[in-house]
XYZ file of N, CA and C in Angstrom:
813
model
N 13.266 -38.878 -39.169
C 12.444 -38.415 -38.073
C 13.182 -37.428 -37.231
N 12.609 -36.275 -36.975
C 13.208 -35.258 -36.159
C 13.030 -35.435 -34.688
N 14.131 -35.314 -33.993
C 14.058 -35.463 -32.513
C 13.967 -34.141 -31.930
N 12.925 -33.879 -31.093
C 12.736 -32.574 -30.462
C 13.487 -32.556 -29.092
N 14.014 -31.420 -28.779
C 14.718 -31.260 -27.506
C 13.941 -30.322 -26.620
N 13.954 -30.577 -25.311
C 13.258 -29.681 -24.366
C 14.245 -28.687 -23.876
N 13.868 -27.430 -24.006
C 14.752 -26.350 -23.473
C 14.765 -26.357 -22.003
N 15.949 -26.129 -21.298
C 16.030 -26.137 -19.871
C 15.194 -25.013 -19.311
N 14.583 -25.219 -18.158
C 13.752 -24.244 -17.504
C 14.635 -23.226 -16.850
N 14.292 -21.940 -16.997
C 15.063 -20.833 -16.435
C 15.132 -21.035 -14.936
N 16.371 -20.841 -14.334
C 16.504 -21.038 -12.939
C 16.908 -22.473 -12.534
N 16.749 -23.389 -13.460
C 17.107 -24.803 -13.146
C 18.629 -24.926 -13.333
N 19.167 -26.093 -12.905
C 20.614 -26.379 -13.006
C 20.994 -26.730 -14.440
N 22.114 -26.215 -14.898
C 22.612 -26.603 -16.212
C 23.254 -28.045 -16.142
N 23.566 -28.607 -17.296
C 24.263 -29.901 -17.231
C 25.580 -29.753 -16.445
N 25.964 -30.798 -15.772
C 27.249 -30.778 -15.029
C 28.418 -30.599 -16.006
N 29.328 -29.695 -15.704
C 30.446 -29.455 -16.561
C 31.505 -30.612 -16.428
N 32.489 -30.695 -17.274
C 33.537 -31.593 -17.131
C 34.272 -31.311 -15.827
N 34.798 -32.326 -15.149
C 35.427 -32.122 -13.870
C 36.575 -31.147 -13.969
N 37.365 -31.178 -15.005
C 38.436 -30.259 -15.202
C 38.021 -28.813 -15.234
N 36.858 -28.542 -15.852
C 36.316 -27.214 -15.933
C 35.929 -26.740 -14.542
N 35.200 -27.621 -13.769
C 34.714 -27.251 -12.444
C 35.926 -27.032 -11.529
N 36.909 -27.874 -11.547
C 38.061 -27.778 -10.693
C 38.900 -26.542 -11.073
N 38.983 -26.242 -12.361
C 39.765 -25.053 -12.813
C 39.042 -23.800 -12.328
N 37.705 -23.816 -12.353
C 36.909 -22.677 -11.822
C 37.079 -22.513 -10.322
N 37.098 -23.564 -9.581
C 37.298 -23.555 -8.106
C 38.693 -23.004 -7.786
N 39.680 -23.316 -8.663
C 41.069 -22.899 -8.420
C 41.250 -21.394 -8.504
N 40.228 -20.670 -9.123
C 40.370 -19.243 -9.266
C 40.002 -18.516 -7.983
N 39.677 -19.268 -6.960
C 39.264 -18.666 -5.611
C 40.316 -17.653 -5.089
N 39.920 -16.465 -4.692
C 40.813 -15.524 -4.094
C 40.112 -14.874 -2.887
N 40.958 -14.544 -1.899
C 40.361 -13.853 -0.718
C 39.783 -12.591 -1.102
N 38.533 -12.316 -0.622
C 37.803 -11.099 -0.936
C 37.776 -10.148 0.230
N 37.206 -10.607 1.339
C 37.122 -9.769 2.547
C 36.778 -10.610 3.735
N 36.849 -10.018 4.909
C 36.478 -10.726 6.168
C 35.649 -9.727 6.974
N 34.737 -10.230 7.784
C 33.911 -9.385 8.622
C 33.548 -10.058 9.903
N 33.525 -9.267 10.970
C 33.206 -9.793 12.321
C 31.729 -9.601 12.601
N 31.043 -8.757 11.819
C 29.613 -8.532 11.930
C 28.937 -8.568 10.594
N 27.692 -9.036 10.612
C 27.008 -9.207 9.397
C 26.890 -7.905 8.518
N 26.651 -6.782 9.217
C 26.444 -5.547 8.467
C 27.736 -5.007 7.894
N 28.880 -5.658 8.228
C 30.115 -5.286 7.624
C 30.414 -5.961 6.290
N 29.582 -6.943 5.967
C 29.776 -7.662 4.698
C 29.334 -6.792 3.502
N 30.053 -6.852 2.420
C 29.690 -6.062 1.226
C 28.460 -6.680 0.574
N 27.707 -5.875 -0.169
C 26.609 -6.418 -0.963
C 27.203 -7.209 -2.114
N 26.663 -8.378 -2.305
C 27.156 -9.265 -3.353
C 26.024 -9.459 -4.437
N 26.395 -9.283 -5.702
C 25.399 -9.349 -6.756
C 25.634 -10.621 -7.654
N 26.326 -11.577 -7.129
C 26.453 -12.906 -7.777
C 26.118 -13.988 -6.839
N 25.945 -15.219 -7.298
C 25.587 -16.299 -6.410
C 26.609 -16.453 -5.280
N 26.073 -16.654 -4.080
C 26.934 -16.792 -2.870
C 26.637 -18.180 -2.291
N 27.689 -18.886 -1.969
C 27.616 -20.207 -1.443
C 28.333 -20.297 -0.127
N 27.591 -20.666 0.942
C 28.199 -20.644 2.290
C 28.607 -22.016 2.733
N 29.682 -22.127 3.464
C 30.142 -23.389 4.060
C 29.975 -23.254 5.540
N 29.258 -24.218 6.146
C 29.008 -24.184 7.595
C 29.323 -25.593 8.163
N 29.445 -25.628 9.442
C 29.600 -26.947 10.132
C 30.326 -26.816 11.441
N 30.345 -27.996 12.185
C 31.022 -27.986 13.435
C 32.526 -27.623 13.231
N 33.054 -27.116 14.338
C 34.444 -26.678 14.217
C 35.455 -27.740 13.903
N 35.173 -28.968 14.133
C 36.159 -30.046 13.864
C 35.650 -30.971 12.734
N 34.804 -30.406 11.832
C 34.206 -31.215 10.766
C 35.090 -31.199 9.453
N 36.131 -30.429 9.484
C 37.055 -30.348 8.342
C 36.610 -29.369 7.287
N 35.950 -28.284 7.734
C 35.458 -27.285 6.767
C 36.574 -26.551 5.979
N 37.589 -26.108 6.676
C 38.677 -25.364 6.044
C 39.460 -26.355 5.080
N 39.650 -27.532 5.513
C 40.357 -28.538 4.662
C 39.560 -28.822 3.456
N 38.242 -28.842 3.539
C 37.382 -29.136 2.368
C 37.498 -27.940 1.369
N 37.452 -26.710 1.921
C 37.567 -25.570 0.990
C 38.933 -25.527 0.321
N 39.980 -25.771 1.083
C 41.337 -25.761 0.516
C 41.500 -26.883 -0.498
N 40.855 -28.065 -0.286
C 40.981 -29.129 -1.277
C 40.233 -28.824 -2.507
N 39.047 -28.259 -2.417
C 38.268 -27.940 -3.586
C 38.971 -26.818 -4.421
N 39.552 -25.874 -3.789
C 40.220 -24.760 -4.502
C 41.668 -25.079 -4.856
N 42.157 -26.219 -4.353
C 43.514 -26.645 -4.603
C 44.562 -25.569 -4.143
N 44.193 -25.020 -2.987
C 45.084 -24.005 -2.372
C 45.210 -24.415 -0.875
N 46.427 -24.602 -0.434
C 46.643 -25.153 0.892
C 46.273 -24.195 1.992
N 46.395 -22.884 1.783
C 46.158 -21.936 2.883
C 45.071 -20.904 2.546
N 44.178 -21.190 1.668
C 43.103 -20.207 1.378
C 42.196 -20.033 2.582
N 41.695 -21.077 3.076
C 40.842 -21.024 4.293
C 41.742 -21.418 5.521
N 41.700 -20.662 6.534
C 42.579 -20.850 7.654
C 42.171 -22.108 8.468
N 43.105 -23.071 8.527
C 42.788 -24.283 9.298
C 43.578 -24.229 10.597
N 42.932 -23.828 11.672
C 43.618 -23.738 12.943
C 43.843 -25.032 13.656
N 44.894 -25.188 14.431
C 45.132 -26.357 15.194
C 44.221 -26.418 16.388
N 43.575 -25.302 16.650
C 42.630 -25.181 17.756
C 41.267 -24.911 17.097
N 40.454 -25.913 16.842
C 39.168 -25.754 16.193
C 38.308 -24.684 16.880
N 37.664 -23.894 15.976
C 36.712 -22.895 16.487
C 37.298 -21.573 16.779
N 38.575 -21.378 16.492
C 39.189 -20.134 16.817
C 38.865 -19.015 15.773
N 38.522 -19.449 14.558
C 38.161 -18.471 13.602
C 36.794 -17.907 13.871
N 36.728 -16.579 14.050
C 35.460 -15.966 14.423
C 35.055 -14.820 13.502
N 35.316 -15.008 12.267
C 34.939 -14.088 11.168
C 34.290 -14.767 10.020
N 33.484 -14.075 9.326
C 32.934 -14.618 8.060
C 33.962 -14.197 6.937
N 34.490 -15.142 6.264
C 35.463 -14.900 5.269
C 34.886 -15.139 3.845
N 34.982 -14.189 2.983
C 34.460 -14.315 1.610
C 35.630 -14.476 0.607
N 35.363 -15.394 -0.372
C 36.346 -15.702 -1.426
C 35.628 -15.540 -2.757
N 36.239 -14.804 -3.681
C 35.640 -14.609 -4.978
C 36.035 -15.735 -5.980
N 35.209 -16.060 -6.898
C 35.494 -17.048 -7.961
C 35.210 -16.457 -9.264
N 35.984 -16.769 -10.196
C 35.748 -16.276 -11.626
C 37.043 -16.157 -12.370
N 36.973 -16.357 -13.671
C 38.182 -16.255 -14.572
C 38.267 -14.909 -15.142
N 39.504 -14.544 -15.544
C 39.779 -13.277 -16.283
C 39.301 -12.056 -15.537
N 39.396 -12.125 -14.159
C 39.092 -10.977 -13.314
C 37.616 -10.684 -13.211
N 36.779 -11.576 -13.687
C 35.332 -11.367 -13.581
C 34.735 -12.329 -12.547
N 34.284 -11.753 -11.429
C 33.690 -12.581 -10.387
C 32.289 -13.064 -10.735
N 32.095 -14.382 -10.761
C 30.787 -14.913 -11.027
C 30.182 -15.684 -9.923
N 30.885 -15.812 -8.744
C 30.334 -16.435 -7.579
C 31.256 -16.075 -6.359
N 30.736 -16.288 -5.161
C 31.495 -16.006 -3.934
C 31.221 -17.173 -2.974
N 32.325 -17.628 -2.378
C 32.243 -18.596 -1.291
C 32.297 -17.900 0.057
N 31.510 -18.303 0.992
C 31.550 -17.736 2.315
C 31.878 -18.818 3.338
N 32.946 -18.566 4.085
C 33.402 -19.514 5.116
C 32.974 -18.969 6.451
N 31.943 -19.657 7.031
C 31.379 -19.208 8.285
C 32.127 -19.839 9.453
N 32.168 -19.187 10.635
C 32.863 -19.801 11.828
C 32.194 -21.143 12.164
N 33.069 -22.027 12.619
C 32.551 -23.312 13.085
C 31.821 -23.180 14.375
N 30.954 -24.172 14.675
C 30.162 -24.113 15.937
C 30.290 -25.400 16.732
N 29.982 -25.311 18.033
C 29.904 -26.475 18.854
C 31.127 -27.061 19.492
N 32.305 -26.457 19.203
C 33.473 -27.034 19.736
C 34.473 -26.031 20.407
N 34.396 -24.815 19.924
C 35.366 -23.827 20.367
C 35.407 -23.616 21.849
N 36.565 -23.497 22.335
C 36.765 -23.198 23.791
C 36.809 -21.699 24.006
N 35.616 -21.149 23.844
C 35.499 -19.664 24.063
C 34.346 -19.482 25.052
N 34.168 -18.219 25.479
C 33.143 -17.953 26.527
C 31.765 -18.247 25.911
N 30.836 -18.520 26.830
C 29.402 -18.785 26.388
C 28.848 -17.584 25.664
N 29.181 -16.420 26.178
C 28.636 -15.185 25.502
C 29.111 -15.080 24.060
N 30.403 -15.421 23.784
C 30.939 -15.378 22.467
C 30.234 -16.436 21.594
N 29.961 -17.611 22.182
C 29.327 -18.677 21.368
C 27.933 -18.226 20.961
N 27.197 -17.616 21.907
C 25.828 -17.213 21.673
C 25.819 -16.057 20.536
N 26.764 -15.180 20.750
C 26.854 -14.039 19.787
C 27.084 -14.580 18.362
N 28.065 -15.482 18.221
C 28.391 -15.986 16.900
C 27.259 -16.857 16.348
N 26.595 -17.640 17.196
C 25.563 -18.410 16.681
C 24.385 -17.490 16.146
N 24.183 -16.370 16.792
C 23.170 -15.407 16.328
C 23.617 -14.781 15.013
N 24.884 -14.406 14.916
C 25.391 -13.852 13.648
C 25.185 -14.823 12.519
N 25.515 -16.103 12.774
C 25.409 -17.134 11.730
C 23.990 -17.345 11.266
N 23.061 -17.420 12.286
C 21.667 -17.591 11.961
C 21.096 -16.431 11.194
N 21.479 -15.227 11.573
C 21.034 -14.073 10.860
C 21.548 -14.054 9.410
N 22.749 -14.555 9.237
C 23.316 -14.581 7.880
C 22.551 -15.613 7.044
N 22.338 -16.777 7.589
C 21.615 -17.829 6.841
C 20.225 -17.500 6.517
N 19.564 -16.733 7.365
C 18.134 -16.412 7.209
C 17.931 -15.161 6.336
N 18.816 -14.212 6.430
C 18.557 -12.949 5.763
C 19.548 -12.502 4.661
N 20.671 -13.215 4.444
C 21.672 -12.802 3.519
C 21.126 -12.760 2.105
N 21.080 -11.583 1.448
C 20.580 -11.555 0.029
C 21.572 -12.258 -0.872
N 21.096 -12.886 -1.881
C 21.957 -13.517 -2.820
C 22.492 -14.876 -2.434
N 22.162 -15.351 -1.246
C 22.618 -16.629 -0.797
C 21.942 -17.676 -1.669
N 22.780 -18.470 -2.385
C 22.243 -19.397 -3.380
C 22.277 -20.807 -2.897
N 23.326 -21.147 -2.090
C 23.419 -22.510 -1.594
C 24.209 -22.637 -0.333
N 23.949 -23.751 0.411
C 24.609 -23.985 1.708
C 25.272 -25.367 1.604
N 26.507 -25.443 2.051
C 27.196 -26.639 2.112
C 27.456 -26.907 3.647
N 26.818 -27.970 4.155
C 26.974 -28.365 5.532
C 27.986 -29.446 5.666
N 29.101 -29.164 6.409
C 30.130 -30.185 6.553
C 29.831 -30.965 7.826
N 29.925 -32.347 7.716
C 29.557 -33.201 8.768
C 30.557 -34.360 8.893
N 31.026 -34.706 10.112
C 31.865 -35.837 10.314
C 30.948 -37.063 10.331
N 31.123 -37.959 9.395
C 30.237 -39.125 9.289
C 30.296 -40.029 10.495
N 31.441 -39.985 11.254
C 31.505 -40.843 12.408
C 30.608 -40.347 13.521
N 30.257 -39.057 13.508
C 29.339 -38.513 14.519
C 27.924 -38.421 13.973
N 27.803 -38.352 12.637
C 26.420 -38.162 12.088
C 25.983 -36.745 12.325
N 24.713 -36.532 11.967
C 24.130 -35.201 12.183
C 23.856 -34.982 13.715
N 24.530 -33.985 14.295
C 24.361 -33.680 15.702
C 23.148 -32.819 15.920
N 22.855 -32.540 17.164
C 21.692 -31.745 17.513
C 21.871 -30.367 16.912
N 23.086 -29.820 16.954
C 23.343 -28.505 16.387
C 23.147 -28.500 14.899
N 23.591 -29.574 14.221
C 23.347 -29.717 12.787
C 21.909 -29.719 12.452
N 21.128 -30.496 13.207
C 19.697 -30.611 12.982
C 18.994 -29.271 13.242
N 19.512 -28.583 14.244
C 18.892 -27.234 14.513
C 19.184 -26.255 13.350
N 20.379 -26.409 12.798
C 20.690 -25.604 11.639
C 19.757 -25.919 10.432
N 19.536 -27.233 10.235
C 18.648 -27.661 9.123
C 17.276 -27.062 9.313
N 16.855 -26.985 10.559
C 15.495 -26.475 10.824
C 15.443 -24.977 10.529
N 16.556 -24.191 10.847
C 16.614 -22.800 10.570
C 16.532 -22.578 9.042
N 17.201 -23.511 8.280
C 17.297 -23.322 6.856
C 16.052 -23.718 6.121
N 15.214 -24.538 6.774
C 14.057 -25.154 6.060
C 13.264 -24.171 5.275
N 12.828 -23.006 5.806
C 12.003 -22.095 5.002
C 12.728 -21.610 3.731
N 14.002 -21.331 3.811
C 14.690 -20.850 2.599
C 14.897 -21.992 1.566
N 15.118 -23.246 2.131
C 15.265 -24.399 1.233
C 13.945 -24.596 0.486
N 12.862 -24.462 1.157
C 11.517 -24.650 0.498
C 11.288 -23.549 -0.558
N 11.937 -22.432 -0.396
C 11.900 -21.311 -1.366
C 12.834 -21.477 -2.560
N 13.713 -22.495 -2.443
C 14.622 -22.749 -3.577
C 16.100 -22.706 -3.250
N 16.462 -22.415 -2.008
C 17.831 -22.424 -1.598
C 18.424 -23.831 -1.767
N 19.600 -23.902 -2.475
C 20.271 -25.181 -2.736
C 20.950 -25.622 -1.424
N 20.962 -26.934 -1.217
C 21.550 -27.487 0.025
C 22.279 -28.770 -0.227
N 23.468 -28.872 0.377
C 24.310 -30.044 0.255
C 24.953 -30.418 1.595
N 24.869 -31.704 1.981
C 25.603 -32.151 3.142
C 26.785 -32.923 2.659
N 27.998 -32.463 3.079
C 29.207 -33.128 2.690
C 29.718 -33.925 3.940
N 29.769 -35.243 3.723
C 30.266 -36.138 4.785
C 31.824 -36.269 4.712
N 32.549 -35.513 5.449
C 34.009 -35.464 5.282
C 34.679 -36.692 5.934
N 35.972 -36.709 5.795
C 36.835 -37.787 6.364
C 36.339 -39.194 5.988
N 35.838 -39.325 4.785
C 35.299 -40.654 4.358
C 36.344 -41.701 4.338
N 37.604 -41.269 4.255
C 38.675 -42.320 4.274
C 38.786 -43.116 5.603
N 38.168 -42.589 6.594
C 38.219 -43.232 7.935
C 37.139 -44.335 8.069
N 36.384 -44.489 7.063
C 35.236 -45.453 7.054
C 35.442 -46.509 5.961
N 34.926 -47.693 6.210
C 34.923 -48.762 5.208
C 33.802 -48.448 4.203
N 33.841 -49.152 3.113
C 32.786 -48.894 2.096
C 31.394 -49.165 2.630
N 31.338 -50.275 3.426
C 30.046 -50.612 4.006
C 29.570 -49.537 4.949
N 30.462 -48.984 5.783
C 30.146 -47.978 6.722
C 29.703 -46.644 5.926
N 30.361 -46.422 4.857
C 30.046 -45.230 4.008
C 28.641 -45.341 3.457
N 28.342 -46.519 2.941
C 27.043 -46.749 2.356
C 25.911 -46.594 3.408
N 26.202 -47.050 4.600
C 25.184 -46.992 5.688
C 24.939 -45.535 6.138
N 26.029 -44.796 6.375
C 25.839 -43.395 6.840
C 25.265 -42.539 5.703
N 25.618 -42.855 4.467
C 25.081 -42.099 3.313
C 23.553 -42.252 3.228
N 23.158 -43.548 3.414
C 21.670 -43.845 3.397
C 20.948 -43.097 4.536
N 21.554 -43.158 5.757
C 20.848 -42.573 6.888
C 20.769 -41.053 6.760
N 21.888 -40.428 6.317
C 21.930 -38.970 6.115
C 20.938 -38.501 5.092
N 20.788 -39.259 3.981
C 19.869 -38.843 2.949
C 18.439 -38.814 3.467
N 18.101 -39.722 4.375
C 16.797 -39.705 4.979
C 16.523 -38.442 5.821
N 17.583 -37.864 6.350
C 17.478 -36.720 7.266
C 17.842 -35.424 6.559
N 18.145 -35.447 5.284
C 18.634 -34.283 4.568
C 17.561 -33.279 4.175
N 16.294 -33.674 4.332
C 15.242 -32.777 4.047
C 15.181 -32.287 2.597
N 15.595 -33.176 1.688
C 15.552 -32.816 0.258
C 16.868 -32.320 -0.296
N 17.846 -32.135 0.586
C 19.181 -31.712 0.114
C 19.962 -32.922 -0.406
N 21.060 -32.629 -1.099
C 21.942 -33.651 -1.621
C 22.953 -34.090 -0.525
N 23.464 -35.223 -0.634
C 24.510 -35.775 0.326
C 25.606 -36.429 -0.484
N 26.856 -36.066 -0.196
C 27.962 -36.674 -0.839
C 29.089 -36.957 0.156
N 29.747 -38.119 -0.104
C 30.907 -38.497 0.696
C 32.158 -37.709 0.186
N 33.045 -37.406 1.109
C 34.161 -36.518 0.675
C 35.423 -36.936 1.540
N 36.539 -37.067 0.808
C 37.826 -37.293 1.476
C 38.921 -36.394 0.873
N 39.446 -35.508 1.653
C 40.531 -34.672 1.181
C 41.771 -35.492 0.929
N 41.961 -36.540 1.727
C 43.185 -37.377 1.659
C 43.132 -38.214 0.338
N 42.027 -38.844 0.067
C 41.958 -39.745 -1.131
C 41.257 -39.103 -2.285
N 40.913 -37.777 -2.117
C 40.258 -37.047 -3.169
C 38.866 -37.637 -3.570
N 38.319 -38.330 -2.666
C 36.950 -38.868 -2.955
C 35.865 -37.777 -2.962
N 35.110 -37.754 -3.918
C 33.947 -36.811 -3.990
C 34.364 -35.368 -4.340
N 35.613 -35.093 -4.494
C 36.096 -33.691 -4.767
C 35.501 -33.214 -6.101
N 35.685 -33.962 -7.106
C 35.170 -33.557 -8.479
C 33.642 -33.338 -8.438
N 32.954 -34.235 -7.789
C 31.506 -34.202 -7.782
C 30.993 -32.954 -7.031
N 31.593 -32.641 -6.004
C 31.256 -31.434 -5.184
C 31.495 -30.182 -5.998
N 32.703 -30.129 -6.640
C 33.066 -28.962 -7.436
C 32.097 -28.776 -8.623
N 31.731 -29.865 -9.243
C 30.735 -29.751 -10.343
C 29.395 -29.305 -9.879
N 28.930 -29.719 -8.768
C 27.653 -29.285 -8.221
C 27.682 -27.746 -7.863
N 28.759 -27.363 -7.240
C 28.887 -25.892 -6.923
C 28.929 -25.010 -8.179
N 29.595 -25.586 -9.205
C 29.612 -24.819 -10.489
C 28.172 -24.654 -11.035
N 27.425 -25.767 -10.926
C 26.025 -25.740 -11.417
C 25.190 -24.763 -10.594
N 25.401 -24.682 -9.295
C 24.676 -23.732 -8.444
C 24.977 -22.315 -8.868
N 26.217 -22.054 -9.247
C 26.681 -20.717 -9.557
C 26.302 -20.259 -10.957
N 25.885 -21.228 -11.807
C 25.571 -20.932 -13.190
C 24.207 -21.456 -13.571
N 23.180 -20.987 -12.902
C 21.796 -21.465 -13.262
C 21.427 -21.050 -14.673
N 20.477 -21.806 -15.190
C 20.059 -21.554 -16.595
C 19.313 -20.190 -16.621
N 19.739 -19.309 -17.552
C 19.055 -18.081 -17.738
C 18.079 -18.148 -18.855
N 16.960 -17.407 -18.711
C 15.989 -17.438 -19.847
C 16.557 -16.684 -21.058
N 16.325 -17.311 -22.202
C 16.779 -16.627 -23.446
C 15.949 -15.353 -23.716
N 16.623 -14.323 -24.177
C 15.904 -13.016 -24.420
C 14.715 -13.251 -25.319
N 14.930 -14.028 -26.425
C 13.886 -14.189 -27.385
C 12.703 -14.989 -26.728
N 13.033 -15.930 -25.872
C 11.989 -16.683 -25.228
C 11.151 -15.802 -24.332
N 11.838 -14.943 -23.579
C 11.165 -13.951 -22.679
C 10.226 -13.145 -23.490
N 10.742 -12.582 -24.618
C 9.870 -11.689 -25.456
C 8.705 -12.419 -26.030
N 8.924 -13.669 -26.435
C 7.799 -14.463 -26.955
C 6.745 -14.707 -25.915
N 7.200 -14.969 -24.715
C 6.213 -15.187 -23.618
C 5.413 -13.925 -23.320
N 6.121 -12.795 -23.317
C 5.458 -11.512 -23.080
C 4.450 -11.221 -24.143
N 4.801 -11.552 -25.458
C 3.936 -11.295 -26.572
C 2.673 -12.130 -26.435
N 2.840 -13.410 -26.104
C 1.685 -14.312 -25.927
C 0.786 -13.774 -24.813
N 1.379 -13.393 -23.710
C 0.601 -12.953 -22.585
C -0.184 -11.613 -23.002
N 0.446 -10.772 -23.801
C -0.182 -9.527 -24.190
C -1.382 -9.879 -25.117
N -1.194 -10.818 -26.071
C -2.314 -11.237 -26.960
C -3.446 -11.825 -26.097
N -3.089 -12.682 -25.195
C -4.112 -13.361 -24.348
C -4.897 -12.284 -23.573
N -4.172 -11.270 -23.100
C -4.837 -10.219 -22.312
C -5.854 -9.424 -23.174
N -5.446 -9.126 -24.445
C -6.371 -8.454 -25.363
C -7.560 -9.295 -25.651
N -7.350 -10.601 -25.978
C -8.413 -11.536 -26.302
C -9.388 -11.594 -25.068
N -8.814 -11.638 -23.880
C -9.722 -11.717 -22.698
C -10.556 -10.465 -22.513
N -9.901 -9.259 -22.822
C -10.638 -8.033 -22.733
C -11.758 -7.986 -23.796
N -11.396 -8.383 -24.983
C -12.418 -8.368 -26.068
C -13.575 -9.309 -25.754
N -13.246 -10.449 -25.220
C -14.300 -11.412 -24.859
C -15.252 -10.876 -23.773
N -14.598 -10.157 -22.857
C -15.376 -9.592 -21.746
C -16.289 -8.492 -22.313
N -15.769 -7.708 -23.251
C -16.600 -6.567 -23.804
C -17.754 -7.189 -24.580
N -17.471 -8.222 -25.369
C -18.555 -8.900 -26.163
C -19.606 -9.429 -25.258
N -19.163 -10.089 -24.182
C -20.091 -10.729 -23.250
C -21.018 -9.619 -22.618
N -20.351 -8.478 -22.285
C -21.095 -7.370 -21.681
C -22.167 -6.808 -22.622
N -21.742 -6.707 -23.909
C -22.777 -6.165 -24.902
C -23.934 -7.142 -25.078
N -23.605 -8.453 -25.098
C -24.690 -9.458 -25.257
C -25.626 -9.393 -24.093
N -25.062 -9.103 -22.935
C -25.905 -9.124 -21.707
C -26.700 -7.818 -21.525
N -26.421 -6.829 -22.284
C -27.107 -5.534 -22.191
C -28.478 -5.620 -22.870
N -29.598 -5.319 -22.156
C -30.955 -5.426 -22.719
C -31.033 -4.493 -23.944
N -31.618 -4.880 -25.021
C -31.763 -4.072 -26.200
C -33.125 -3.373 -26.083
N -33.071 -2.055 -26.393
C -34.386 -1.294 -26.414
C -35.151 -1.656 -27.649
N -36.517 -1.885 -27.506
C -37.352 -2.245 -28.714
C -37.330 -1.075 -29.728
N -37.376 -1.387 -31.000
C -37.385 -0.378 -32.030
C -38.873 -0.068 -32.381
N -39.222 1.189 -32.157
C -40.572 1.598 -32.404
C -40.867 1.658 -33.941
N -41.901 1.008 -34.339
C -42.226 1.136 -35.792
C -42.439 2.543 -36.225
N -42.100 2.903 -37.401
C -42.240 4.238 -37.829
C -43.740 4.592 -38.009
N -44.136 5.779 -37.681
C -45.552 6.209 -37.796
C -46.031 5.967 -39.210
N -47.293 5.663 -39.371
C -47.781 5.378 -40.666
C -47.724 6.654 -41.591
N -47.865 7.855 -40.895
C -47.808 9.046 -41.655
C -46.428 9.273 -42.373
N -45.422 8.846 -41.655
C -44.042 9.028 -42.228
C -43.781 8.081 -43.358
N -44.520 7.037 -43.425
C -44.368 6.087 -44.515
C -45.055 6.511 -45.784
N -46.029 7.422 -45.518
C -46.735 7.876 -46.695
C -45.955 9.047 -47.320
N -46.249 9.272 -48.500
C -45.579 10.312 -49.282
C -44.144 9.945 -49.551
């Protein structure tokens, strides 16, 4: 008996790779550029994944742990001091196949109110309008849960998430919670995630590191339609279009009143 397999749908996520493959891919991360304004960012033609979160949520530590590089993302002793969008390229053999974006933290920095407002606007504009943005990773301290600022961010993202933007909430510093506490906050956060995924993460104990790396790899490598499959679909659509047109012409002919045929004059039948 032959077992049939269902081809993956174009645009869907591929099977999760082996953890070593995903972590090896993450380790290829290299600094690409930094920008203080949105219009200074270069156009990116590969999947772009942004990391956002409160200034003390452990965002830089998470990025450094995933990429296995201690100083790739700047972890300041004074949270919130980083005020640039930093891009990092990913890809082996010099070929970039994805980009990570490290956005400034929010909600904690001891800076002027005007600077806070300006950066919040830059971040919102980035999340709403950045072309090529494939996924968002929201870092959250599970001891605080989703704050009002986090929930406001989720609301801003909702339209793009409904259009297909991937979304993940990473609950950092999991090592500071018991298993029971982890299970409870995980359940609560999933209820408020709006369809996004939620994972526990600990840089100290390496909890959740492989799983997050595998998911990001999947985001960056969506299933592409096979060329033959695309051509076959186009061929079927073309045939269906011709059949539809022929059917319409036939129906139109049938609906056209036929003029009666005058019998030939008797004289013409003679001789």
